[in-house]
Structure formats: structure tokens, C-alpha cells
Amino acid sequence: MRLVLALLFCAATARAASVPDAVAWAADTPPFDRALWFVLVEEEDGTVVHAENARALAIPASVRKLFSAVTIAECLPLDGRLETELWQEDEDLILKGGGDPSFGAERSGYFPEVTAFEPFLRALHARGVRRIRDVVADVSLFDRVTIPYQWKIGNILSRYAAPADAVAWSENVIGSYAVASAGHLAGMAFHDALENAGIAVEGRVRVETEPREWSRRIAAAPAPMTYDLLATVLKPSHNLFAEMLYKRASAGAEPASYDASRELERRFLTTEVEIDETSFRFVDGSGLAPDDLVTPDAVVKLLRWMNHPARRGVWWGLLPQPGAAEGTLRSRLLSVGDRLRAKTGTVAGVNALAGIIEGREGGFRYFVVMVNHHIGSSAAANRLIDSIVEAAADF
């Protein structure tokens, strides 16, 4: 069987393999012949090009970010800016988190680590402040579940599994590891910035988790627009940005929580996108949890929604594309080029890709390929996935 498929595949590559041939070749290639494959490719008119376990639940890895991204975009204005604020209470200074994951992060390009506190320091110098008592990091906008319960213990506090709190600093990472308390890290960084700026700190750094009103708002450091933050969620597939923005989507009268954000997402997906609620289960914002599950047909339905003419420009600008300077597709599927926008996914034993392909003469195809429970390398899995997508792109 394998030899026959090999001959068929090699013969087909000269003229481009069909999608069924490419899927058969991939699914028969050791060690991926022992894995579970989930594939759906559809024409713009709904015609199914190929389906494999299209209604079965699969672990999506970071393909999950497609769903959290549309939820974030629904709840937070794309041209809006989250803020990290400076408040004063008696002799204390309060660093109040607004859910901005880019604060103090070099990748933001807006308030990188060396300049993040400058708006605050300028405001304090203008007021003649020369000494304070405590530095307080107010993280009360979020509840106290900063790490999803469903994350694997081995991932916790790795740099790709940082805690999602209401304030961030330098992506909540020191060296190769995430910190246990994002609030304390931000507070210590502000403490050092104050001392370096000639403002003495006579007290301590503490974290405030209970909501309260502070006396005086001194200054604010705005984030890049939410659109730009979402580009970081989707293109380099940044977990902390996804988790913080996902939780921030439910901030309101009560502290933001995963439970509240999941309910917002469920209502949006089932009513606006019209996805059956039995076809997905999401427990975090990034896709790191192996408890995240979704069917291929739910993914394709979301891709169709994203590619509606009224929304296409936004999502084509946010999704990774082959050969782009930034993004997880920068060295993949170069033969398809600018006709493709897609989201990758990778966790242990899982590789996935889902996206939209524009035809050479117009029209679109929608696809998702997820391989679960494999023991091969991610590089090998991605090559097989890419061969399927290349076949799907031949139109």
C-alpha cells in the first residue's frame, strides 16, 4: 500500500497531487500512520474537496487562537488602547494594570522596557515628587486564576506559559523562565526605575488584588492599538498576549475571569458565527491546554466568517502569511505565497494548520489539517501538512 501511494504521490507532484492523494500519503507515512488525522478542505460554495474526521473533536494547539482572537476583537475595539495607569494614595504610588500584555515588552515597539515608565517619571518630576513610601501593583482588574488549571504541570512557568495578570512587565519572564507573580515583577521594575530617576522609595513593593478606588490618577501609558496586539497573538503566536487579552475581554463590573470570557466566547460563536456548541471546548486563550477541543467543521465555519468581505481586510492583515518577515509561516509554504493566510498550531504530539487560500483566478478555499497523538517530530509533521495545503492551493 505504501509503495503504491508513493508512486501515486511522486507521479502526482509533477502536476500537483490531489488533496485526497496528499492526505493518503501523509496519513500512511510512519510514524504518522499511527496518529489521528483531522482534515477538511472546502470550496467557497461549500463543496467538500476532502473530509477526514471533519465532525470529530481534535486538539487544535494554537489554531485555538483563531477563536480567542475573534472573541477579543468582538469585545475590545480594534482601534482602542489598553492602559497601564499611575495613581497616588497618600505617600504610596500605585501601578494599576489594565490588561496590556505589551507593557515593558521589547516586541511592542511602543513602550519597550527601557522607556516604559517614562510617562510616569515625567509626571512625578513635574509634581516635584522626590520620595514615596510603597510601590503598589494593582492587579484587581483580573481574578486570581492567573494560570489555567488545565495547563500541564511541566509547562507551568516556562517562558511560553507565563501568568496572565492585569499588569505585565517584560512579558512576565526573567531569562528562560516565567515569574510566579507578574504584579510583583512589575512593581519591582517600577521601584528600580524610581530609584534610578532620583525618587527614593522608603517602603516596600506590594501587590493589591482587591478592587478599590485610589485618590489621584497621575499618568497613563497607552498600549499599541488592540489590532497590533492581536497581530502579536496571531503572527508569532504569542501565548501571554492571547491569555491576557482573552481574560481582558470579560473585564467589567466583576474582575475579568476565564469563566466569564469563556461564556462570552460561547455566546458569540454560537449566535454570531452559528457554530454548534457541541463542536468546541476551550479552557484557555492560547491553545496550550490539551483539554482544548474543536472539530474541523467548526474551524472552517469560523474561517468563512472571518473571510466575509466586511471582515476580510482585518483578518488578512492579522493572520500569518508565507514569506513574511514576522510570523510562524515565514519559511513555510513559500510556493503558495501571498494567496494564503493561516494559523499554525504546535504542542507536544500535535501539529495543526488552518486557513484561507485565494485562487489564482479568484475565489477561496478553506482548510484545516490537524494531526493528533503523533510521536514524530514537528518538522516532519509540518512537511506533511504543507504537502496537503499545497495540493489544496492548486486551483
mmCIF file of C-alpha atoms in Angstrom, residues 227 231 235 311-321 341:
data_model
loop_
_atom_site.group_PDB
_atom_site.id
_atom_site.type_symbol
_atom_site.label_atom_id
_atom_site.label_comp_id
_atom_site.label_asym_id
_atom_site.label_seq_id
_atom_site.Cartn_x
_atom_site.Cartn_y
_atom_site.Cartn_z
ATOM 1 C CA TYR A 227 -5.268 45.468 16.370
ATOM 2 C CA ALA A 231 -1.144 40.738 15.359
ATOM 3 C CA LYS A 235 1.580 36.052 13.763
ATOM 4 C CA ARG A 311 -14.145 41.464 7.688
ATOM 5 C CA ARG A 312 -11.629 40.106 5.193
ATOM 6 C CA GLY A 313 -9.278 43.098 5.231
ATOM 7 C CA VAL A 314 -8.862 42.953 9.011
ATOM 8 C CA TRP A 315 -8.140 39.253 9.258
ATOM 9 C CA TRP A 316 -5.947 39.019 6.171
ATOM 10 C CA GLY A 317 -3.831 41.720 7.766
ATOM 11 C CA LEU A 318 -3.619 39.886 11.100
ATOM 12 C CA LEU A 319 -3.019 36.288 10.049
ATOM 13 C CA PRO A 320 0.418 34.853 9.208
ATOM 14 C CA GLN A 321 1.405 34.599 5.551
ATOM 15 C CA ARG A 341 -3.374 33.277 5.310
#
